[in-house]
Short mmCIF file of C-alpha atoms in Angstrom, two decimals:
data_model
loop_
_atom_site.label_atom_id
_atom_site.label_comp_id
_atom_site.label_asym_id
_atom_site.label_seq_id
_atom_site.Cartn_x
_atom_site.Cartn_y
_atom_site.Cartn_z
CA MET A 1 7.68 -13.64 -0.42
CA ARG A 2 5.99 -12.11 -3.45
CA ARG A 3 4.84 -15.39 -5.04
CA LEU A 4 1.22 -14.78 -4.03
CA LEU A 5 1.21 -11.07 -4.78
CA LEU A 6 2.64 -11.60 -8.26
CA ALA A 7 -0.55 -13.40 -9.27
CA LEU A 8 -2.78 -10.65 -7.91
CA PRO A 9 -2.60 -8.15 -10.82
CA ILE A 10 -3.39 -10.90 -13.31
CA ALA A 11 -6.21 -12.32 -11.20
CA LEU A 12 -7.81 -8.90 -10.81
CA LEU A 13 -7.49 -7.71 -14.41
CA PRO A 14 -11.26 -7.95 -14.99
CA PHE A 15 -11.86 -5.69 -11.96
CA THR A 16 -9.13 -3.28 -13.01
CA ALA A 17 -10.42 -2.99 -16.57
CA ALA A 18 -13.98 -2.38 -15.39
CA HIS A 19 -12.83 0.11 -12.74
CA ALA A 20 -10.64 2.02 -15.21
CA HIS A 21 -13.71 3.13 -17.15
CA ASP A 22 -15.17 4.67 -14.00
CA ASP A 23 -11.94 6.35 -12.84
CA HIS A 24 -11.30 9.64 -14.58
CA ASP A 25 -8.37 10.60 -12.35
CA HIS A 26 -6.05 7.79 -13.42
CA ASP A 27 -2.85 8.43 -15.35
CA HIS A 28 -3.50 7.49 -18.98
CA ALA A 29 0.21 7.15 -19.74
CA HIS A 30 0.79 4.55 -17.07
CA GLY A 31 -2.58 2.80 -16.69
CA THR A 32 -4.78 2.53 -13.64
CA LEU A 33 -2.39 0.46 -11.55
CA GLY A 34 0.54 2.81 -12.17
CA ALA A 35 -1.17 6.09 -11.33
CA HIS A 36 0.51 8.27 -8.71
CA GLU A 37 -2.17 10.28 -6.97
CA HIS A 38 -1.57 12.16 -3.73
CA GLY A 39 -3.95 11.08 -0.97
CA VAL A 40 -4.49 7.67 -2.59
CA ALA A 41 -2.64 4.45 -1.75
CA LYS A 42 -2.94 0.88 -3.01
CA LEU A 43 -3.06 -2.27 -0.93
CA ASN A 44 -2.85 -5.82 -2.23
CA ALA A 45 -3.84 -8.46 0.32
CA VAL A 46 -3.64 -12.21 -0.23
CA LEU A 47 -4.66 -14.85 2.31
CA ASP A 48 -3.47 -18.29 1.18
CA GLY A 49 -3.54 -21.02 3.81
CA ASN A 50 -1.72 -19.70 6.86
CA THR A 51 0.05 -16.94 4.91
CA LEU A 52 -1.22 -13.38 4.75
CA GLU A 53 0.70 -11.14 2.37
CA LEU A 54 0.17 -7.39 2.35
CA GLU A 55 1.67 -4.98 -0.16
CA LEU A 56 1.16 -1.26 0.42
CA ASP A 57 2.13 1.21 -2.30
CA SER A 58 1.73 4.89 -1.50
CA PRO A 59 3.03 8.23 -2.72
CA ALA A 60 5.57 9.45 -0.16
CA MET A 61 3.50 12.63 0.17
CA ASN A 62 0.78 10.60 1.96
CA LEU A 63 3.19 9.21 4.54
CA VAL A 64 5.98 11.75 5.12
CA GLY A 65 4.41 14.92 3.69
CA PHE A 66 6.96 15.44 0.90
CA GLU A 67 8.58 13.61 -2.01
CA HIS A 68 11.99 15.28 -2.30
CA ALA A 69 15.19 13.76 -0.96
CA ALA A 70 15.44 14.35 2.78
CA THR A 71 18.32 16.79 3.26
CA SER A 72 17.32 18.77 6.35
CA ASP A 73 17.48 17.24 9.82
CA ALA A 74 13.71 17.68 10.16
CA ASP A 75 13.03 15.83 6.90
CA LYS A 76 15.47 13.04 7.81
CA ALA A 77 13.77 12.66 11.19
CA LYS A 78 10.33 12.46 9.53
CA VAL A 79 11.53 9.77 7.07
CA SER A 80 13.08 7.80 9.94
CA ALA A 81 9.89 8.04 12.01
CA VAL A 82 7.72 6.88 9.11
CA ARG A 83 10.06 3.98 8.41
CA GLN A 84 9.80 2.94 12.09
CA GLN A 85 5.99 3.03 11.82
CA LEU A 86 6.06 0.94 8.65
CA GLU A 87 8.33 -1.62 10.34
CA GLN A 88 5.41 -2.48 12.67
CA PRO A 89 2.66 -3.83 10.40
CA LEU A 90 0.65 -5.33 13.25
CA LYS A 91 0.11 -1.76 14.54
CA LEU A 92 -0.95 -0.47 11.10
CA PHE A 93 -3.27 -3.29 10.01
CA GLY A 94 -5.97 -4.31 12.49
CA LEU A 95 -6.13 -8.11 12.48
CA ALA A 96 -8.17 -10.32 14.81
CA ALA A 97 -5.88 -11.36 17.67
CA SER A 98 -7.55 -14.78 17.61
CA ALA A 99 -6.09 -15.36 14.11
CA GLY A 100 -2.62 -15.50 15.70
CA CYS A 101 -0.83 -13.59 12.93
CA VAL A 102 2.89 -12.93 13.39
CA GLU A 103 5.29 -11.27 11.01
CA ASP A 104 7.53 -13.58 8.97
CA ALA A 105 9.18 -11.08 6.63
CA GLN A 106 9.05 -7.49 5.46
CA GLU A 107 10.60 -5.35 2.77
CA LEU A 108 10.42 -1.55 2.66
CA GLU A 109 11.48 0.32 -0.48
CA SER A 110 11.61 3.99 -1.38
CA PRO A 111 14.06 6.47 -2.85
CA LEU A 112 13.59 8.34 0.45
CA PHE A 113 15.06 5.32 2.27
CA GLY A 114 18.13 5.46 0.04
CA ASP A 115 16.84 2.86 -2.46
CA ALA A 116 17.33 3.51 -6.16
CA ALA A 117 14.18 4.85 -7.76
CA LYS A 118 12.21 2.39 -9.87
CA ASP A 119 11.20 3.44 -13.38
CA ASP A 120 7.60 4.05 -12.33
CA ASP A 121 8.69 6.01 -9.24
CA GLY A 122 10.59 8.64 -11.24
CA ASP A 123 7.63 10.32 -12.93
CA GLU A 124 7.99 14.06 -13.33
CA HIS A 125 5.21 15.96 -11.61
CA GLU A 126 3.62 18.75 -13.62
CA HIS A 127 5.53 21.24 -11.46
CA GLY A 128 8.85 19.62 -12.36
CA HIS A 129 9.67 17.64 -9.21
CA GLN A 130 10.04 13.90 -8.91
CA HIS A 131 7.37 11.56 -7.60
CA SER A 132 8.55 9.26 -4.82
CA ASP A 133 6.61 6.23 -3.69
CA ILE A 134 6.97 4.13 -0.58
CA ASN A 135 6.39 0.40 -0.99
CA ALA A 136 5.95 -1.92 1.98
CA HIS A 137 5.68 -5.71 1.61
CA TYR A 138 4.76 -7.90 4.56
CA GLN A 139 4.38 -11.64 4.98
CA LEU A 140 2.53 -12.80 8.06
CA ASN A 141 1.96 -16.34 9.31
CA CYS A 142 -1.46 -16.82 10.93
CA SER A 143 -1.92 -19.84 13.20
CA ALA A 144 -5.75 -19.66 12.88
CA PRO A 145 -6.40 -18.03 9.49
CA GLY A 146 -10.07 -19.05 9.64
CA LYS A 147 -10.55 -16.42 12.35
CA LEU A 148 -9.21 -13.70 10.06
CA ALA A 149 -12.48 -12.35 8.69
CA GLN A 150 -11.37 -8.77 8.00
CA ILE A 151 -8.56 -6.25 7.99
CA ASP A 152 -9.14 -2.94 9.76
CA LEU A 153 -7.28 -0.12 7.97
CA ALA A 154 -8.31 2.53 10.54
CA PRO A 155 -4.89 2.39 12.28
CA LEU A 156 -3.18 3.00 8.93
CA PHE A 157 -5.44 5.97 8.14
CA LYS A 158 -4.84 7.34 11.66
CA ALA A 159 -1.05 6.95 11.41
CA PHE A 160 -0.98 8.67 8.00
CA PRO A 161 -3.84 11.20 7.91
CA ALA A 162 -2.85 12.55 4.47
CA THR A 163 -3.99 9.19 3.09
CA GLN A 164 -7.61 9.79 2.13
CA LYS A 165 -8.33 6.62 0.15
CA ILE A 166 -6.81 3.13 -0.17
CA ASN A 167 -7.72 1.06 -3.21
CA VAL A 168 -7.67 -2.56 -2.03
CA GLN A 169 -7.28 -5.64 -4.18
CA LEU A 170 -7.90 -8.76 -2.13
CA ILE A 171 -7.73 -12.51 -2.67
CA GLY A 172 -8.96 -14.70 0.15
CA PRO A 173 -10.93 -17.83 0.91
CA ASN A 174 -14.12 -16.22 -0.45
CA GLY A 175 -12.57 -15.27 -3.79
CA GLN A 176 -11.20 -12.03 -5.12
CA LYS A 177 -12.48 -8.48 -4.99
CA GLY A 178 -11.45 -4.89 -5.31
CA LEU A 179 -12.78 -2.06 -3.21
CA GLU A 180 -12.12 1.48 -2.14
CA THR A 181 -11.61 2.31 1.53
CA SER A 182 -11.54 5.60 3.40
CA PRO A 183 -11.14 6.65 7.03
CA ALA A 184 -14.93 6.38 7.40
CA LYS A 185 -15.08 3.00 5.63
CA ALA A 186 -11.86 1.29 6.73
CA MET A 187 -12.90 -2.38 7.12
CA VAL A 188 -11.97 -4.89 4.45
CA ALA A 189 -13.73 -8.26 4.72
CA PHE A 190 -12.24 -11.44 3.28
#
């Protein structure tokens, strides 16, 4: 499923390098792509033929409101509810119905879901607690990909209001680009 997304960081290196000079909030120890910043998520989107792949990487704080292991019933319920939302990508990403996109595969990963923490997910916060990220990978098959002109991220921002900005890296029929979205500017054009 990740064959297209694996090429994305390499393809967008020129954008990333140029953007890094403008971004003073990135984590120097981990580079621009590895920064963990509350309120900010990353989305990689690749449209190749009939396949649309989406990879969302977000601090857990943006989605569930905390990053610690869920031990209380309330925290466990919140994690479960967020996982259920993430399991429905067609409700989070606004795609033209005429494109006929249906989900082929998905993979959700996070220490909060009981997955082992990745090396880059175990960063110590300056206050001594662990960072936890939530990663969601989706593969969609679109019967009419030519009708897929944009992705509307407004439903994602609405579902997770603590997410203030999504940095998007996109490869589509019109080439590659990187852009920053917000609740007020939530459309991403291919």
